[in-house]
Amino acid sequence: MIPQASKFKQGKGSVMDYSAALDQAIGKLHEEGRYRTFIDIERRKGAYPQAVWTRPDGSETEITVWCGNDYLGMGQHPVVLAAMHEALDATGAGSGGTRNISGTTIYHKQLEVELADLHGKEAALVFSSAYIANDATLSTLRKLFPGLIIYSDQLNHASMIEGIKRFDGAKRIFRHNDVAHLRELLEADDPSAPKLIAFESIYSMDGDFGPIAAICDLADEFNALTYLDEVHAVGMYGPRGGGVAERDGLMDRIDIFNGTLGKAFGVFGGYIAATAKMVDAIRSYAPGFIFTTSLPPAVAAGAAASIAFLKTAEGQLLRDRQQLNARILKMRLRGLGMPIMDHGSHIVPVHVGNPVHCKALSDMLLRDFGIYVQPINFPTVPRGTERLRFTPSPVHDSRQIDHLVRAMDNLWSQCKLNRSTSAA
C-alpha cells in the first residue's frame, strides 16, 4: 500500500519533505499564472475543427478547435483513414519491436521512401516523434564527426536544444536569425574543425521564417553542414509540401532535414532525411532510434498516404485554402487593432504580454464562446511575450472565423487590453 501522507527521508543532516517540495513547485506555477490545464476534448470523425469539450461538471459542449497543429485537417482525411484501416486489418495493432528486432515492415519502408522523395534526398529515417528525431540525431553527431562544433539559433525548438545540450562537443548559440552574428562565431573557430549549423524554417511561436539561403551561403563558405527543422512547414509549403526549402528551391543545399508526421500530415511520428550514408550512420549509432519500438504499421501507412496525397494538386488546394484563411483572420484581427505578430506564415499569434490575462482570455473564449485556443506562456515563449496562437485551417469556414473575430473583439474590450496594429 502506498502511504498518502508526506514521505520523509533522512539525509546528511537534513530531512526532505518530498510532498512539500512538489506543492511548492506546482504552487509557483499557479502564482505566476502559467499553470497548464489540459482541456478534455473529443475529436469526432468528419467534424474537425469541431470537437466536444467535457466540462469539469461532466457536461458536454461543442467547441471549435483554433490551436491544433493538424494544420490541413489530414488527421481525418478519408485517404489517410482508409490506409490506416487497411494496414490495421492486415497486420494488427503494434509493430512488435524495434526497427532492428522485428519492427521493420513494408509500411515503414514505404513511408521512408515517400519522405526521401518529398525532400529530394537519398534516404529517410522514421522516429517515434520529431522531438526524438532532433534529440537523437543532434546528440549523436559527435560520434560521427570528432571535434564537431554545432551552431544553434537562439530560438530553436526545445528538442533541438536538448539534443545539442547532450551533444558531447563545442556549442555556439547565435542570436535569432542574425546571420552577421553567426558569421562572427564561425570566423572565431578553427577553420579546419567540422561544423554544423542547426536552425528552423518556421519558428512556430512567432511564425517567422529562418534565412535559409543566407545560412546556406555561410555553410558553403565555412564548410559547415546544414541541419534544418521543417516541422511546422512540411506539408504546408512548396508545390509538393516539401517545406520552405522546397518553396525557395533550396532543398539541395540542406544536408539533414528534420520533420514531423504529427502536424500537417495529421498522423504521428518524426523523421530525418539526408544522404543514404548519413541516414545509415544515424541509424547505426543513435540510441534514440536503436532502442525504441517502431511506429505501429497502421500509423506508418496513414502517414505515407498523407504525404503522397499532399504532393498532388489536391494537396495544393488545401494549402492555398489554408493560406487564404490565415490571411483573412490576420486582416480582420488587424482591422480591430489587435497586436498580431505577422511574419507572413500560416501561424497567427496575438500578443497579450501577461500570463494571467492570457490564461483568462483563453478560459473565457472556451467557456463563453466555445472557442478553444491554449495560452502560450513561459517557458515556451519569453516572459512578457505571452500570446494566444491561432492556427486557421482549410476546414475552418467563414462563419467560424467571424465568430472568433467577434469574440476576440468583445473580450479584448472587456479585459481592457491595449489595441495596436503591431506586436512587441
JSON list of N, CA and C in Angstrom, two decimals, residues 150-185:
[
{"chain": "A", "resi": 150, "resn": "ILE", "atom": "N", "xyz": [28.70, 22.66, -33.09]},
{"chain": "A", "resi": 150, "resn": "ILE", "atom": "CA", "xyz": [27.32, 22.94, -33.51]},
{"chain": "A", "resi": 150, "resn": "ILE", "atom": "C", "xyz": [26.99, 24.40, -33.24]},
{"chain": "A", "resi": 151, "resn": "TYR", "atom": "N", "xyz": [26.44, 25.07, -34.26]},
{"chain": "A", "resi": 151, "resn": "TYR", "atom": "CA", "xyz": [25.99, 26.45, -34.16]},
{"chain": "A", "resi": 151, "resn": "TYR", "atom": "C", "xyz": [24.46, 26.42, -34.20]},
{"chain": "A", "resi": 152, "resn": "SER", "atom": "N", "xyz": [23.82, 26.94, -33.14]},
{"chain": "A", "resi": 152, "resn": "SER", "atom": "CA", "xyz": [22.38, 26.78, -32.98]},
{"chain": "A", "resi": 152, "resn": "SER", "atom": "C", "xyz": [21.69, 28.13, -32.84]},
{"chain": "A", "resi": 153, "resn": "ASP", "atom": "N", "xyz": [20.60, 28.32, -33.57]},
{"chain": "A", "resi": 153, "resn": "ASP", "atom": "CA", "xyz": [19.80, 29.54, -33.43]},
{"chain": "A", "resi": 153, "resn": "ASP", "atom": "C", "xyz": [19.24, 29.63, -32.01]},
{"chain": "A", "resi": 154, "resn": "GLN", "atom": "N", "xyz": [19.23, 30.83, -31.47]},
{"chain": "A", "resi": 154, "resn": "GLN", "atom": "CA", "xyz": [18.81, 31.07, -30.09]},
{"chain": "A", "resi": 154, "resn": "GLN", "atom": "C", "xyz": [17.38, 30.59, -29.82]},
{"chain": "A", "resi": 155, "resn": "LEU", "atom": "N", "xyz": [16.51, 30.63, -30.83]},
{"chain": "A", "resi": 155, "resn": "LEU", "atom": "CA", "xyz": [15.11, 30.26, -30.62]},
{"chain": "A", "resi": 155, "resn": "LEU", "atom": "C", "xyz": [14.77, 28.88, -31.17]},
{"chain": "A", "resi": 156, "resn": "ASN", "atom": "N", "xyz": [15.77, 28.03, -31.34]},
{"chain": "A", "resi": 156, "resn": "ASN", "atom": "CA", "xyz": [15.49, 26.67, -31.79]},
{"chain": "A", "resi": 156, "resn": "ASN", "atom": "C", "xyz": [14.58, 25.96, -30.80]},
{"chain": "A", "resi": 157, "resn": "HIS", "atom": "N", "xyz": [13.84, 24.99, -31.31]},
{"chain": "A", "resi": 157, "resn": "HIS", "atom": "CA", "xyz": [12.89, 24.23, -30.51]},
{"chain": "A", "resi": 157, "resn": "HIS", "atom": "C", "xyz": [13.57, 23.49, -29.36]},
{"chain": "A", "resi": 158, "resn": "ALA", "atom": "N", "xyz": [12.80, 23.23, -28.31]},
{"chain": "A", "resi": 158, "resn": "ALA", "atom": "CA", "xyz": [13.34, 22.56, -27.12]},
{"chain": "A", "resi": 158, "resn": "ALA", "atom": "C", "xyz": [14.00, 21.23, -27.46]},
{"chain": "A", "resi": 159, "resn": "SER", "atom": "N", "xyz": [13.50, 20.52, -28.45]},
{"chain": "A", "resi": 159, "resn": "SER", "atom": "CA", "xyz": [14.08, 19.23, -28.81]},
{"chain": "A", "resi": 159, "resn": "SER", "atom": "C", "xyz": [15.47, 19.39, -29.41]},
{"chain": "A", "resi": 160, "resn": "MET", "atom": "N", "xyz": [15.67, 20.45, -30.17]},
{"chain": "A", "resi": 160, "resn": "MET", "atom": "CA", "xyz": [16.99, 20.73, -30.73]},
{"chain": "A", "resi": 160, "resn": "MET", "atom": "C", "xyz": [17.94, 21.16, -29.61]},
{"chain": "A", "resi": 161, "resn": "ILE", "atom": "N", "xyz": [17.44, 22.01, -28.72]},
{"chain": "A", "resi": 161, "resn": "ILE", "atom": "CA", "xyz": [18.26, 22.47, -27.59]},
{"chain": "A", "resi": 161, "resn": "ILE", "atom": "C", "xyz": [18.68, 21.29, -26.73]},
{"chain": "A", "resi": 162, "resn": "GLU", "atom": "N", "xyz": [17.75, 20.38, -26.47]},
{"chain": "A", "resi": 162, "resn": "GLU", "atom": "CA", "xyz": [18.06, 19.23, -25.64]},
{"chain": "A", "resi": 162, "resn": "GLU", "atom": "C", "xyz": [19.10, 18.33, -26.30]},
{"chain": "A", "resi": 163, "resn": "GLY", "atom": "N", "xyz": [18.94, 18.10, -27.60]},
{"chain": "A", "resi": 163, "resn": "GLY", "atom": "CA", "xyz": [19.91, 17.27, -28.32]},
{"chain": "A", "resi": 163, "resn": "GLY", "atom": "C", "xyz": [21.29, 17.91, -28.34]},
{"chain": "A", "resi": 164, "resn": "ILE", "atom": "N", "xyz": [21.33, 19.23, -28.50]},
{"chain": "A", "resi": 164, "resn": "ILE", "atom": "CA", "xyz": [22.62, 19.93, -28.52]},
{"chain": "A", "resi": 164, "resn": "ILE", "atom": "C", "xyz": [23.24, 19.97, -27.14]},
{"chain": "A", "resi": 165, "resn": "LYS", "atom": "N", "xyz": [22.43, 20.09, -26.09]},
{"chain": "A", "resi": 165, "resn": "LYS", "atom": "CA", "xyz": [22.96, 20.03, -24.72]},
{"chain": "A", "resi": 165, "resn": "LYS", "atom": "C", "xyz": [23.63, 18.68, -24.46]},
{"chain": "A", "resi": 166, "resn": "ARG", "atom": "N", "xyz": [23.01, 17.62, -24.95]},
{"chain": "A", "resi": 166, "resn": "ARG", "atom": "CA", "xyz": [23.55, 16.28, -24.72]},
{"chain": "A", "resi": 166, "resn": "ARG", "atom": "C", "xyz": [24.68, 15.95, -25.69]},
{"chain": "A", "resi": 167, "resn": "PHE", "atom": "N", "xyz": [24.84, 16.77, -26.70]},
{"chain": "A", "resi": 167, "resn": "PHE", "atom": "CA", "xyz": [25.93, 16.61, -27.66]},
{"chain": "A", "resi": 167, "resn": "PHE", "atom": "C", "xyz": [27.26, 16.86, -26.94]},
{"chain": "A", "resi": 168, "resn": "ASP", "atom": "N", "xyz": [28.14, 15.89, -27.01]},
{"chain": "A", "resi": 168, "resn": "ASP", "atom": "CA", "xyz": [29.41, 15.97, -26.29]},
{"chain": "A", "resi": 168, "resn": "ASP", "atom": "C", "xyz": [30.46, 16.67, -27.14]},
{"chain": "A", "resi": 169, "resn": "GLY", "atom": "N", "xyz": [30.26, 17.99, -27.29]},
{"chain": "A", "resi": 169, "resn": "GLY", "atom": "CA", "xyz": [31.18, 18.75, -28.12]},
{"chain": "A", "resi": 169, "resn": "GLY", "atom": "C", "xyz": [30.94, 20.24, -27.96]},
{"chain": "A", "resi": 170, "resn": "ALA", "atom": "N", "xyz": [31.66, 21.05, -28.71]},
{"chain": "A", "resi": 170, "resn": "ALA", "atom": "CA", "xyz": [31.55, 22.50, -28.61]},
{"chain": "A", "resi": 170, "resn": "ALA", "atom": "C", "xyz": [30.22, 22.99, -29.19]},
{"chain": "A", "resi": 171, "resn": "LYS", "atom": "N", "xyz": [29.64, 23.98, -28.53]},
{"chain": "A", "resi": 171, "resn": "LYS", "atom": "CA", "xyz": [28.34, 24.52, -28.93]},
{"chain": "A", "resi": 171, "resn": "LYS", "atom": "C", "xyz": [28.43, 26.04, -29.00]},
{"chain": "A", "resi": 172, "resn": "ARG", "atom": "N", "xyz": [27.79, 26.62, -29.99]},
{"chain": "A", "resi": 172, "resn": "ARG", "atom": "CA", "xyz": [27.73, 28.07, -30.14]},
{"chain": "A", "resi": 172, "resn": "ARG", "atom": "C", "xyz": [26.27, 28.46, -30.40]},
{"chain": "A", "resi": 173, "resn": "ILE", "atom": "N", "xyz": [25.80, 29.50, -29.71]},
{"chain": "A", "resi": 173, "resn": "ILE", "atom": "CA", "xyz": [24.43, 29.97, -29.89]},
{"chain": "A", "resi": 173, "resn": "ILE", "atom": "C", "xyz": [24.47, 31.33, -30.58]},
{"chain": "A", "resi": 174, "resn": "PHE", "atom": "N", "xyz": [23.80, 31.44, -31.75]},
{"chain": "A", "resi": 174, "resn": "PHE", "atom": "CA", "xyz": [23.76, 32.73, -32.41]},
{"chain": "A", "resi": 174, "resn": "PHE", "atom": "C", "xyz": [22.38, 33.38, -32.23]},
{"chain": "A", "resi": 175, "resn": "ARG", "atom": "N", "xyz": [22.38, 34.71, -32.17]},
{"chain": "A", "resi": 175, "resn": "ARG", "atom": "CA", "xyz": [21.14, 35.44, -31.98]},
{"chain": "A", "resi": 175, "resn": "ARG", "atom": "C", "xyz": [20.15, 35.09, -33.08]},
{"chain": "A", "resi": 176, "resn": "HIS", "atom": "N", "xyz": [18.88, 35.11, -32.72]},
{"chain": "A", "resi": 176, "resn": "HIS", "atom": "CA", "xyz": [17.84, 34.61, -33.61]},
{"chain": "A", "resi": 176, "resn": "HIS", "atom": "C", "xyz": [17.88, 35.27, -34.98]},
{"chain": "A", "resi": 177, "resn": "ASN", "atom": "N", "xyz": [18.04, 34.41, -36.00]},
{"chain": "A", "resi": 177, "resn": "ASN", "atom": "CA", "xyz": [18.05, 34.84, -37.41]},
{"chain": "A", "resi": 177, "resn": "ASN", "atom": "C", "xyz": [19.12, 35.89, -37.71]},
{"chain": "A", "resi": 178, "resn": "ASP", "atom": "N", "xyz": [20.14, 35.99, -36.86]},
{"chain": "A", "resi": 178, "resn": "ASP", "atom": "CA", "xyz": [21.20, 37.01, -37.02]},
{"chain": "A", "resi": 178, "resn": "ASP", "atom": "C", "xyz": [22.38, 36.38, -37.76]},
{"chain": "A", "resi": 179, "resn": "VAL", "atom": "N", "xyz": [22.37, 36.54, -39.08]},
{"chain": "A", "resi": 179, "resn": "VAL", "atom": "CA", "xyz": [23.41, 35.93, -39.91]},
{"chain": "A", "resi": 179, "resn": "VAL", "atom": "C", "xyz": [24.78, 36.55, -39.64]},
{"chain": "A", "resi": 180, "resn": "ALA", "atom": "N", "xyz": [24.80, 37.85, -39.33]},
{"chain": "A", "resi": 180, "resn": "ALA", "atom": "CA", "xyz": [26.07, 38.51, -39.03]},
{"chain": "A", "resi": 180, "resn": "ALA", "atom": "C", "xyz": [26.71, 37.94, -37.77]},
{"chain": "A", "resi": 181, "resn": "HIS", "atom": "N", "xyz": [25.89, 37.67, -36.76]},
{"chain": "A", "resi": 181, "resn": "HIS", "atom": "CA", "xyz": [26.41, 37.07, -35.52]},
{"chain": "A", "resi": 181, "resn": "HIS", "atom": "C", "xyz": [26.90, 35.65, -35.78]},
{"chain": "A", "resi": 182, "resn": "LEU", "atom": "N", "xyz": [26.17, 34.91, -36.59]},
{"chain": "A", "resi": 182, "resn": "LEU", "atom": "CA", "xyz": [26.60, 33.57, -36.95]},
{"chain": "A", "resi": 182, "resn": "LEU", "atom": "C", "xyz": [27.96, 33.61, -37.65]},
{"chain": "A", "resi": 183, "resn": "ARG", "atom": "N", "xyz": [28.14, 34.56, -38.54]},
{"chain": "A", "resi": 183, "resn": "ARG", "atom": "CA", "xyz": [29.43, 34.71, -39.21]},
{"chain": "A", "resi": 183, "resn": "ARG", "atom": "C", "xyz": [30.55, 34.97, -38.21]},
{"chain": "A", "resi": 184, "resn": "GLU", "atom": "N", "xyz": [30.31, 35.84, -37.24]},
{"chain": "A", "resi": 184, "resn": "GLU", "atom": "CA", "xyz": [31.33, 36.13, -36.22]},
{"chain": "A", "resi": 184, "resn": "GLU", "atom": "C", "xyz": [31.74, 34.85, -35.49]},
{"chain": "A", "resi": 185, "resn": "LEU", "atom": "N", "xyz": [30.78, 34.04, -35.13]},
{"chain": "A", "resi": 185, "resn": "LEU", "atom": "CA", "xyz": [31.07, 32.80, -34.40]},
{"chain": "A", "resi": 185, "resn": "LEU", "atom": "C", "xyz": [31.85, 31.83, -35.28]}
]
